[in-house]
Short mmCIF file of C-alpha atoms in Angstrom, two decimals:
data_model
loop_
_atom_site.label_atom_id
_atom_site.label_comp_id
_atom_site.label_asym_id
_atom_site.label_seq_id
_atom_site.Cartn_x
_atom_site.Cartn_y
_atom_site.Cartn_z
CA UNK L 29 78.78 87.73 103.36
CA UNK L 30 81.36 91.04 104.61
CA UNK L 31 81.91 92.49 101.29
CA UNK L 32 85.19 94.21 102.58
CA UNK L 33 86.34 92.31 105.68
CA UNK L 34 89.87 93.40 107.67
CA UNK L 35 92.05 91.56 110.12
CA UNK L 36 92.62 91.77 112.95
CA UNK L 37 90.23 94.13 114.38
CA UNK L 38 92.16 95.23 117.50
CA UNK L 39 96.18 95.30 117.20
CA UNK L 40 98.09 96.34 120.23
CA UNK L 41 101.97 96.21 120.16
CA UNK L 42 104.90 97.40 121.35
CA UNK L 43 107.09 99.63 119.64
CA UNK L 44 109.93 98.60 116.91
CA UNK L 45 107.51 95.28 116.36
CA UNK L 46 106.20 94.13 112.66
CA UNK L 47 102.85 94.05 112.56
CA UNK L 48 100.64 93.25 109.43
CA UNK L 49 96.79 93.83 108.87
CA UNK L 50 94.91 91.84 105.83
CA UNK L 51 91.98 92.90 103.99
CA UNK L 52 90.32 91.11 101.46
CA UNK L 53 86.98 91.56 99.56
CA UNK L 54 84.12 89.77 97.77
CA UNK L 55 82.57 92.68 95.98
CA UNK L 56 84.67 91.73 92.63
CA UNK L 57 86.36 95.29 92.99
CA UNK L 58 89.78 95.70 91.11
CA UNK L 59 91.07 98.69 93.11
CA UNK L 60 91.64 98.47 96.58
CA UNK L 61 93.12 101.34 99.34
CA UNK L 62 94.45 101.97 102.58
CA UNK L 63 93.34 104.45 104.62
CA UNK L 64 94.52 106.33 107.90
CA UNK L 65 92.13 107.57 110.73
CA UNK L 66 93.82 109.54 113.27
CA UNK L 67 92.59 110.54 117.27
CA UNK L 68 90.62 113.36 115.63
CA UNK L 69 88.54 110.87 112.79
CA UNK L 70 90.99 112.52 109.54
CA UNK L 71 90.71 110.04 106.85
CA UNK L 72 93.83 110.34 104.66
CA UNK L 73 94.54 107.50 101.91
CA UNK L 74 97.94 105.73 102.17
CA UNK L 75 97.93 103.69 98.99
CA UNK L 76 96.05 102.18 96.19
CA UNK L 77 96.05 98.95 94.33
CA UNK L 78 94.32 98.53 90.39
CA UNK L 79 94.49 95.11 89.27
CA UNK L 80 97.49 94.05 91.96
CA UNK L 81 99.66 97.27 90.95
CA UNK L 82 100.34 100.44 92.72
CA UNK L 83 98.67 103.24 91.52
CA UNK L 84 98.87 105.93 94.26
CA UNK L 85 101.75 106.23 97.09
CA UNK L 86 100.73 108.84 99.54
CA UNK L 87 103.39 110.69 101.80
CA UNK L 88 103.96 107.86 104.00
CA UNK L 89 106.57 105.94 105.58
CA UNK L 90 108.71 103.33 103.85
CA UNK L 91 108.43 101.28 107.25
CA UNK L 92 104.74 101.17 105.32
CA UNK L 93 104.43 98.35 102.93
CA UNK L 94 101.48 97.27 101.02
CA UNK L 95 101.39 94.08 98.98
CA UNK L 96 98.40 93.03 96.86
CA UNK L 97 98.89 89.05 95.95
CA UNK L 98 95.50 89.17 94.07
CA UNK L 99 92.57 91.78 93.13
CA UNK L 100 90.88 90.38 96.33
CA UNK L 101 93.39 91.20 98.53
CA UNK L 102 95.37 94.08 99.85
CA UNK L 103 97.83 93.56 103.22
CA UNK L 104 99.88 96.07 104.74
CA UNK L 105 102.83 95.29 106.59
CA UNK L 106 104.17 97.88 109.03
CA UNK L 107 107.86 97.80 110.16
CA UNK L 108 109.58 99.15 113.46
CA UNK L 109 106.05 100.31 114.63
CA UNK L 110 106.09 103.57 116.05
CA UNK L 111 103.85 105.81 118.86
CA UNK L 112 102.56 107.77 116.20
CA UNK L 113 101.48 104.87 113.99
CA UNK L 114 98.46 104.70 116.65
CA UNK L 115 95.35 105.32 114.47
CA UNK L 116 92.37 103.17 113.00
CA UNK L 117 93.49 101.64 109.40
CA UNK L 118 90.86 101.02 107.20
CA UNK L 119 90.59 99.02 103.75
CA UNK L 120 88.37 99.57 100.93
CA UNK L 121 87.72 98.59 97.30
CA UNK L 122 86.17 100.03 94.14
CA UNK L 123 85.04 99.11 90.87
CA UNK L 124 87.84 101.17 88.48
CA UNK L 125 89.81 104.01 89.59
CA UNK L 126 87.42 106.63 87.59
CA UNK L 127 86.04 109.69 90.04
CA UNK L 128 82.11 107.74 89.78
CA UNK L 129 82.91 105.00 91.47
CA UNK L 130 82.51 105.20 95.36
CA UNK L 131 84.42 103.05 98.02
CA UNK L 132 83.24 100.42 100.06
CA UNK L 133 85.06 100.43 103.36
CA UNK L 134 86.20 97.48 105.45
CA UNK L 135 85.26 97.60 109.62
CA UNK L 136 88.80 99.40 110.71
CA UNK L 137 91.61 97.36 112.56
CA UNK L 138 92.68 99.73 115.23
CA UNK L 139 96.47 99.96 115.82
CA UNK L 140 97.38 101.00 119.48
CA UNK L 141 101.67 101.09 120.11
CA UNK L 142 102.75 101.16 123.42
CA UNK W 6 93.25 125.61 101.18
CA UNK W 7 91.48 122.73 101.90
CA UNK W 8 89.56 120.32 99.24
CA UNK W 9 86.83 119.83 101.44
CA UNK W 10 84.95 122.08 104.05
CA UNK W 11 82.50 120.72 107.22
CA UNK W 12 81.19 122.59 109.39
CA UNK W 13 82.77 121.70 112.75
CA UNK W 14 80.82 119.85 115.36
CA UNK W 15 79.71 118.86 117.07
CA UNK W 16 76.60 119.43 115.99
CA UNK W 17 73.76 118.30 118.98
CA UNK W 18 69.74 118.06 118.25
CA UNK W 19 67.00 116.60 119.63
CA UNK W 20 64.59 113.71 117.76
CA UNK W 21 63.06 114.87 114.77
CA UNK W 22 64.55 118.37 114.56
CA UNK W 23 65.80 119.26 111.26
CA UNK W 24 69.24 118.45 110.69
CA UNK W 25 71.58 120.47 107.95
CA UNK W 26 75.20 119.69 107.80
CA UNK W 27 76.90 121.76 105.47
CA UNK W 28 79.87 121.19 103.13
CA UNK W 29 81.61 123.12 100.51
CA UNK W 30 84.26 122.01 98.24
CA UNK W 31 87.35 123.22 95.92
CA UNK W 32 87.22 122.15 92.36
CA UNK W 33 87.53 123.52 89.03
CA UNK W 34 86.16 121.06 87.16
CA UNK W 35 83.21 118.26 87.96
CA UNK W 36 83.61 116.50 90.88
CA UNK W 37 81.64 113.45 92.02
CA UNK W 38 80.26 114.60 95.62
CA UNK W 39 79.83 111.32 98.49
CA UNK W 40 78.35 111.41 102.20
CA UNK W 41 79.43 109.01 104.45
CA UNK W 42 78.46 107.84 107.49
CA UNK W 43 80.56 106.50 110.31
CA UNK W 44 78.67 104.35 113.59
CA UNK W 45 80.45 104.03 116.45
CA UNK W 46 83.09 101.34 116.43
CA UNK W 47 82.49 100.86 112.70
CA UNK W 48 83.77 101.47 109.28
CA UNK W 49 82.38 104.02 106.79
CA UNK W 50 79.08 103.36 104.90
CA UNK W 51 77.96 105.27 101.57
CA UNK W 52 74.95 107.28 102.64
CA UNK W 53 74.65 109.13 99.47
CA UNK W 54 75.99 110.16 96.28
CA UNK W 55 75.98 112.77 93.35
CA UNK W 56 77.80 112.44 90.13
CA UNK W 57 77.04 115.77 88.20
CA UNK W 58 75.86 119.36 89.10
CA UNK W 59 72.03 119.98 90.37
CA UNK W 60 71.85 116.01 90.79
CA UNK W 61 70.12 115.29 94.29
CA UNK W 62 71.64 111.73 96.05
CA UNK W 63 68.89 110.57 98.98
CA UNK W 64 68.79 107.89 101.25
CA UNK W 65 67.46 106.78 104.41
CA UNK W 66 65.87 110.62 104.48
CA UNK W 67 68.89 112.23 103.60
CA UNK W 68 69.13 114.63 100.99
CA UNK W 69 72.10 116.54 99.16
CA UNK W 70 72.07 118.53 95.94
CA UNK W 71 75.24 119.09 93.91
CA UNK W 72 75.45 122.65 93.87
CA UNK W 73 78.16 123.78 91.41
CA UNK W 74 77.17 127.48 91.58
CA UNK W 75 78.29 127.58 95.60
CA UNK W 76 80.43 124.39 94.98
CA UNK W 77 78.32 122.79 97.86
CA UNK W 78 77.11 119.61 98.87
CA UNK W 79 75.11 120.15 102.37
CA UNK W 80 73.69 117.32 103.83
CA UNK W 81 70.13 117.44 105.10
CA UNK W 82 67.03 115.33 106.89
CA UNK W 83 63.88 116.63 108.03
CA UNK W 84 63.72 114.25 111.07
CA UNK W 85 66.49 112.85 113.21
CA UNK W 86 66.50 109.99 115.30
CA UNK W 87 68.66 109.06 118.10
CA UNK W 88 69.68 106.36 115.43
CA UNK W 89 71.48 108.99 113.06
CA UNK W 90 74.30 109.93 116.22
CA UNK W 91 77.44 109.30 113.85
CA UNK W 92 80.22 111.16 112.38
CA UNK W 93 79.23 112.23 108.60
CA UNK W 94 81.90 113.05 105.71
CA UNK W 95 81.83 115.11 102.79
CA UNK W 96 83.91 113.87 100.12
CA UNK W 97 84.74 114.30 96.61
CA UNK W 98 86.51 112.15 93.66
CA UNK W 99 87.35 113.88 90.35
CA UNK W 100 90.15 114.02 88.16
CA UNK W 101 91.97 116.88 89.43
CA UNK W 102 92.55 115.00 93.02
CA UNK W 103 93.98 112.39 90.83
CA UNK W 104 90.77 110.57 90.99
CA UNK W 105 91.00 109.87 95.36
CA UNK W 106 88.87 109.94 97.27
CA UNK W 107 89.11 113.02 99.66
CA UNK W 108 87.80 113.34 103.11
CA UNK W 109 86.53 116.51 105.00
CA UNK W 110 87.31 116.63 108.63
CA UNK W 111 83.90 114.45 109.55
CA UNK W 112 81.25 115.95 111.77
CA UNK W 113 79.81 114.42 115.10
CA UNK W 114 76.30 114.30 115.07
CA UNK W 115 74.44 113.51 118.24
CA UNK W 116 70.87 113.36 118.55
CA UNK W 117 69.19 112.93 121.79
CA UNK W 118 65.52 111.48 122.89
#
């Protein structure tokens, strides 16, 4: 009963590989995110998803692609991986976008590129 | 400057010393105020919350008043246990951040028997 559940857990690749990582929740949430954890724990968001459109685009690469087939799910797909893309992605939903509601985070999938 | 301000850990104690974590924030208007906590090899869990100012979120024995006078948010519990070692965030969602949710740096607590 995971209410925000993210595969795969561990990811290890080589560089200039495609790699995605799918997230999907149960929680009935219309707004979903990515998020970025680097070495030192920073959270910083990457994008978010209301009702299977984009609503925020952070600073990030356009090798970084989210797609959202449904208000369940949110997948990112990550092109021509790079060293630097090394760093624990996490998923989470909400109920709205308004400031109230808090996230519910998925587990992490940690990305190591080698 | 930044949006949101930890103190810098990590911060070490031993069981059931008082524990204070503070966190100060940048905001003009009304902010909601979150803590999170993050276990070891997991993802992030709502520990508390506060929505307006002098509102008090608590849970599990942590406390946290919305303090809009010193735009702070510190997190405290009057009794650690070794179960509490985990990195807590400060965060804040409001309007003028475009409604995200934004992180402080996190701070390593570690509490030893």
């Amino acid at each position: 009963d995971t209410a925000v559940s993210q595969t795969p857990k561990y990811l290890v690749t080589q560089m200039g590989n495609d790699k995605s990582i799918k997230c999907e929740q149960n929680l009935g949430h219309d707004t979903m995110y990515w998020y970025k954890q680097d070495s030192k724990k920073f959270l910083k968001i990457m994008f978010s998803y209301n009702n299977k459109e984009l609503i925020i685009n952070e600073t990030v690469p356009n090798r970084f692609s989210p797609k959202s087939p449904d208000k369940a799910h949110l997948n990112l797909h990550i092109n021509s991986l790079e060293l630097g893309d090394s760093a624990v992605y996490f998923c989470a939903s909400s109920q709205g976008t308004g400031g109230y509601s808090p996230l519910h985070f998925g587990n992490g999938t940690r990305l190591t590129v080698t | 400057g930044n949006s949101v301000t930890q103190m810098e850990g990590p911060v070490t104690l031993s069981e059931e010393a008082f524990l204070t974590i503070n966190c100060t924030y940048t905001a003009t208007g009304y902010p909601s105020l979150f803590w999170y906590v993050q276990y070891p090899g997991e993802g992030l869990q709502l520990l508390l919350k506060a929505t307006k100012a002098d509102d008090k979120g608590s849970n599990k024995g942590f406390e946290a008043t919305y303090r809009k006078e010193t735009t702070s948010f510190h997190l405290e519990k009057g009794s650690v246990q070794v179960s509490d070692s985990a990195v807590y965030f400060c965060a804040l969602r409001g309007p003028e951040y475009g409604n995200k949710l934004v992180f402080g740096a996190g701070t390593i607590l570690r509490v030893k028997s």
